[in-house]
CSV table of C-alpha atoms and ligand atoms in Angstrom, one decimal:
chain,number,residue,atom,x,y,z
A,57,MET,CA,-8.6,-15.4,-7.7
A,58,GLU,CA,-5.8,-15.0,-10.2
A,59,ARG,CA,-6.3,-12.5,-12.9
A,60,GLN,CA,-6.8,-13.8,-16.4
A,61,ALA,CA,-6.6,-11.8,-19.6
A,62,ASP,CA,-9.0,-12.5,-22.5
A,63,HIS,CA,-6.5,-11.2,-25.0
A,64,SER,CA,-2.8,-11.7,-24.6
A,65,VAL,CA,-1.0,-8.9,-22.8
A,66,ASP,CA,2.3,-8.5,-20.9
A,67,PRO,CA,1.8,-10.2,-17.5
A,68,LEU,CA,2.8,-6.9,-15.8
A,69,PHE,CA,-0.6,-5.4,-16.6
A,70,LEU,CA,-2.3,-8.2,-14.6
A,71,ARG,CA,0.4,-8.2,-11.8
A,72,ARG,CA,-0.2,-4.6,-10.9
A,73,TRP,CA,-2.9,-4.2,-8.4
A,74,SER,CA,-3.7,-2.1,-5.3
A,75,PRO,CA,-3.0,-4.0,-2.1
A,76,ARG,CA,-3.3,-2.3,1.3
A,77,ALA,CA,-1.1,-4.5,3.4
A,78,MET,CA,2.3,-2.8,3.9
A,79,ALA,CA,5.3,-3.7,6.1
A,80,GLY,CA,5.7,-0.4,7.8
A,81,THR,CA,9.3,-0.1,6.7
A,82,PRO,CA,10.8,3.1,5.4
A,83,LEU,CA,11.1,3.4,1.6
A,84,ALA,CA,14.6,4.2,0.4
A,85,ALA,CA,14.7,7.5,-1.5
A,86,GLY,CA,16.3,5.7,-4.4
A,87,GLU,CA,13.3,3.3,-4.7
A,88,LEU,CA,11.0,6.3,-4.9
A,89,LEU,CA,13.2,8.0,-7.5
A,90,GLN,CA,12.9,4.9,-9.7
A,91,LEU,CA,9.1,5.3,-9.6
A,92,PHE,CA,9.4,9.0,-10.5
A,93,GLU,CA,11.8,8.2,-13.3
A,94,ALA,CA,9.1,5.9,-14.8
A,95,ALA,CA,6.6,8.7,-14.5
A,96,ARG,CA,9.0,11.1,-16.1
A,97,TRP,CA,8.8,9.2,-19.4
A,98,ALA,CA,5.1,9.3,-19.7
A,99,PRO,CA,3.6,10.9,-22.9
A,100,SER,CA,1.9,14.2,-22.6
A,101,SER,CA,0.2,16.7,-25.0
A,102,GLY,CA,3.0,18.8,-26.6
A,103,ASN,CA,5.4,17.1,-24.2
A,104,GLY,CA,4.1,19.6,-21.6
A,105,GLN,CA,4.8,17.1,-18.7
A,106,PRO,CA,2.2,18.7,-16.4
A,107,TRP,CA,2.6,16.2,-13.6
A,108,ARG,CA,3.9,17.2,-10.2
A,109,PHE,CA,4.6,14.9,-7.2
A,110,VAL,CA,5.2,16.0,-3.6
A,111,TYR,CA,6.2,13.2,-1.3
A,112,ALA,CA,6.9,12.4,2.3
A,113,LEU,CA,9.0,9.4,3.3
A,114,ARG,CA,8.2,7.5,6.4
A,115,GLY,CA,10.2,9.0,9.2
A,116,ASP,CA,10.1,12.5,7.7
A,117,PRO,CA,8.2,15.0,9.9
A,118,ALA,CA,6.0,15.6,6.9
A,119,PHE,CA,4.8,12.0,6.7
A,120,VAL,CA,2.5,12.5,9.7
A,121,SER,CA,1.0,15.6,8.1
A,122,PHE,CA,0.4,13.7,4.9
A,123,LEU,CA,-1.2,10.9,6.8
A,124,ASP,CA,-3.5,13.4,8.5
A,125,LEU,CA,-4.9,14.4,5.1
A,126,LEU,CA,-6.5,11.0,4.6
A,127,VAL,CA,-10.0,9.9,5.5
A,128,THR,CA,-10.0,7.4,8.4
A,129,GLY,CA,-10.7,4.5,6.0
A,130,ASN,CA,-7.5,5.2,4.2
A,131,ARG,CA,-5.4,6.3,7.2
A,132,VAL,CA,-5.8,3.0,9.0
A,133,TRP,CA,-3.8,1.1,6.4
A,134,CYS,CA,-1.6,4.0,5.2
A,135,GLU,CA,0.0,4.2,8.7
A,136,ARG,CA,2.2,1.4,7.5
A,137,ALA,CA,3.2,3.1,4.2
A,138,GLY,CA,6.8,3.7,3.3
A,139,ALA,CA,6.0,7.0,1.5
A,140,LEU,CA,2.9,9.1,0.8
A,141,VAL,CA,2.7,11.2,-2.3
A,142,VAL,CA,0.4,14.0,-3.4
A,143,ILE,CA,0.0,14.1,-7.2
A,144,LEU,CA,-0.8,17.4,-8.8
A,145,SER,CA,-1.1,18.7,-12.3
A,146,ARG,CA,-0.3,22.0,-14.0
A,147,THR,CA,-3.6,23.4,-15.4
A,148,VAL,CA,-2.1,26.5,-17.0
A,149,ARG,CA,0.8,27.0,-19.4
A,150,ASP,CA,3.5,29.7,-19.0
A,151,ASN,CA,1.7,31.7,-21.7
A,152,GLY,CA,-1.6,31.6,-19.6
A,153,LYS,CA,-3.4,29.1,-21.9
A,154,PRO,CA,-5.2,26.2,-20.2
A,155,VAL,CA,-3.7,22.7,-20.4
A,156,ARG,CA,-6.7,20.8,-21.6
A,157,THR,CA,-5.1,17.4,-21.0
A,158,HIS,CA,-3.5,18.1,-17.6
A,159,SER,CA,-5.4,15.2,-15.9
A,160,PHE,CA,-5.1,12.8,-18.8
A,161,ASP,CA,-1.3,13.3,-19.0
A,162,THR,CA,-0.9,13.1,-15.2
A,163,GLY,CA,-3.0,9.9,-15.2
A,164,ALA,CA,-0.5,8.5,-17.7
A,165,ALA,CA,2.4,9.4,-15.5
A,166,TRP,CA,0.7,7.9,-12.4
A,167,MET,CA,0.2,4.6,-14.3
A,168,SER,CA,3.8,4.5,-15.3
A,169,LEU,CA,4.7,5.0,-11.7
A,170,ALA,CA,2.3,2.3,-10.6
A,171,LEU,CA,3.6,-0.2,-13.2
A,172,GLN,CA,7.2,0.5,-12.2
A,173,GLY,CA,6.2,-0.1,-8.6
A,174,ALA,CA,4.8,-3.5,-9.6
A,175,VAL,CA,8.1,-4.3,-11.3
A,176,GLN,CA,9.9,-3.4,-8.1
A,177,GLY,CA,7.6,-5.5,-6.0
A,178,LEU,CA,6.2,-2.5,-4.1
A,179,VAL,CA,2.7,-1.7,-3.0
A,180,VAL,CA,1.4,1.3,-5.0
A,181,HIS,CA,-2.1,2.4,-4.1
A,182,ALA,CA,-3.8,5.5,-5.4
A,183,MET,CA,-6.4,7.4,-3.3
A,184,GLU,CA,-9.1,10.0,-3.6
A,185,GLY,CA,-10.1,9.7,0.0
A,186,PHE,CA,-8.4,12.7,1.4
A,187,ASP,CA,-8.9,16.5,1.9
A,188,TYR,CA,-7.9,18.0,-1.5
A,189,ALA,CA,-8.0,21.7,-0.2
A,190,ARG,CA,-5.8,20.9,2.8
A,191,ALA,CA,-3.4,18.9,0.6
A,192,ALA,CA,-3.0,21.9,-1.7
A,193,ALA,CA,-2.2,24.1,1.3
A,194,LEU,CA,0.1,21.6,3.0
A,195,VAL,CA,2.3,21.2,-0.1
A,196,ALA,CA,2.2,24.9,-0.8
A,197,ALA,CA,0.8,24.3,-4.3
A,198,PRO,CA,1.5,27.2,-6.5
A,199,ALA,CA,-1.5,28.8,-8.4
A,200,GLY,CA,-2.5,26.9,-11.4
A,201,LEU,CA,-1.9,23.5,-10.0
A,202,ALA,CA,-4.7,21.1,-9.3
A,203,VAL,CA,-4.5,18.3,-6.8
A,204,GLU,CA,-5.3,15.0,-8.6
A,205,ALA,CA,-4.8,12.2,-6.1
A,206,MET,CA,-2.6,10.8,-3.4
A,207,VAL,CA,-0.6,7.5,-3.5
A,208,ALA,CA,0.6,5.2,-0.8
A,209,ILE,CA,3.8,3.3,-1.5
A,210,GLY,CA,5.4,0.7,0.6
A,211,HIS,CA,7.1,-2.7,0.9
A,212,PRO,CA,4.5,-5.4,0.9
A,213,GLY,CA,3.2,-6.6,4.2
A,214,ALA,CA,1.1,-9.6,5.5
A,215,VAL,CA,-2.7,-9.6,5.4
A,216,THR,CA,-2.6,-9.8,9.2
A,217,ASP,CA,-1.0,-6.3,9.2
A,218,LEU,CA,-4.4,-5.0,8.1
A,219,PRO,CA,-7.3,-4.2,10.4
A,220,GLU,CA,-9.7,-7.2,10.4
A,221,HIS,CA,-12.4,-5.5,8.2
A,222,LEU,CA,-9.9,-5.0,5.3
A,223,ARG,CA,-8.4,-8.5,5.2
A,224,ALA,CA,-11.1,-10.2,3.0
A,225,ARG,CA,-10.8,-7.4,0.4
A,226,GLU,CA,-7.0,-7.9,0.0
A,227,VAL,CA,-7.4,-9.7,-3.3
A,228,PRO,CA,-6.9,-8.5,-6.9
A,229,SER,CA,-10.2,-7.3,-8.5
A,230,GLY,CA,-11.6,-8.3,-11.9
A,231,ARG,CA,-12.7,-6.2,-14.8
A,232,GLU,CA,-15.5,-5.8,-17.3
A,233,PRO,CA,-14.9,-7.4,-20.7
A,234,VAL,CA,-13.3,-5.3,-23.5
A,235,ALA,CA,-16.6,-5.4,-25.4
A,236,SER,CA,-18.3,-3.4,-22.7
A,237,PHE,CA,-16.0,-0.3,-23.2
A,238,ALA,CA,-14.5,-0.5,-26.7
A,239,PHE,CA,-16.7,0.0,-29.7
A,240,ALA,CA,-16.1,0.1,-33.5
A,241,GLY,CA,-17.1,3.4,-35.1
A,242,ARG,CA,-19.9,4.5,-32.6
A,243,PHE,CA,-21.6,3.5,-29.5
A,244,PRO,CA,-24.1,0.7,-30.1
A,245,GLY,CA,-27.7,1.9,-30.3
B,242,FMN,C1,-7.8,7.9,-8.7
B,242,FMN,C2,-8.0,6.8,-7.8
B,242,FMN,C3,-8.5,6.9,-6.5
B,242,FMN,C4,-8.6,5.9,-5.6
B,242,FMN,N1,-9.1,6.1,-4.3
B,242,FMN,C5,-9.0,5.1,-3.4
B,242,FMN,C6,-9.2,5.4,-2.0
B,242,FMN,O1,-9.4,6.5,-1.6
B,242,FMN,N2,-9.1,4.4,-1.2
B,242,FMN,C7,-8.8,3.1,-1.6
B,242,FMN,O2,-8.7,2.2,-0.7
B,242,FMN,N3,-8.6,2.8,-2.9
B,242,FMN,C8,-8.6,3.8,-3.8
B,242,FMN,N4,-8.3,3.5,-5.1
B,242,FMN,C9,-8.0,2.2,-5.6
B,242,FMN,C10,-9.1,1.6,-6.5
B,242,FMN,O3,-10.2,1.2,-5.7
B,242,FMN,C11,-8.5,0.4,-7.3
B,242,FMN,O4,-7.5,0.9,-8.2
B,242,FMN,C12,-9.6,-0.3,-8.1
B,242,FMN,O5,-10.5,-0.9,-7.2
B,242,FMN,C13,-9.0,-1.3,-9.0
B,242,FMN,O6,-8.2,-2.2,-8.3
B,242,FMN,P1,-6.7,-2.5,-8.6
B,242,FMN,O7,-6.0,-1.2,-8.6
B,242,FMN,O8,-6.3,-3.4,-7.6
B,242,FMN,O9,-6.6,-3.1,-10.0
B,242,FMN,C14,-8.2,4.6,-6.0
B,242,FMN,C15,-7.7,4.4,-7.3
B,242,FMN,C16,-7.6,5.4,-8.2
B,242,FMN,C17,-7.0,5.2,-9.6
């Protein structure tokens, strides 16, 4: 079903979604840099830019190790990704003070990356289904960094590239109406 907005927005917001079917082709380093460039310009509290990305391109020895972090349900379709990325955030400033908005800011950067991926016609799919502790160890995350999510990125594939049980789910999802999450002044009693 095609996504429909109730209130006019740029079509890019409807076009971005999280497919799983990928072509299994390597992603060019330059394609990935464009996505990180988009993330770079995200807003953050005090312009602290707490986001960090550690990536493995398909064909790098690290790609297999990144793949191995994923739960089976994600690994089966991520095997055809062009790159896998671990997203982390800095939870502590240089002066030792906590960064209260580290996840919020990094979420903004992730969304910029995802939207740029949609512009480039790429599959960009976030995941929490992986081993967070092993991911931190694998990427040698320095102290004070929190693992936030992983992302699969790739050139789009055909639905038949997916295991059979995932094919019917390969459609953009809908959303609750704005009135269910945006309230004037206070939550309704
Ligand atoms: C932080 C985060 C974690 C997610 N984890 C997974 C995951 O482990 N596996 C998966 O298949 N999809 C995962 N997703 C994708 C969501 O299910 C998807 O974004 C949501 O259903 C909305 O669909 P859309 O992105 O196509 O609009 C995740 C998305 C986000 C933002």
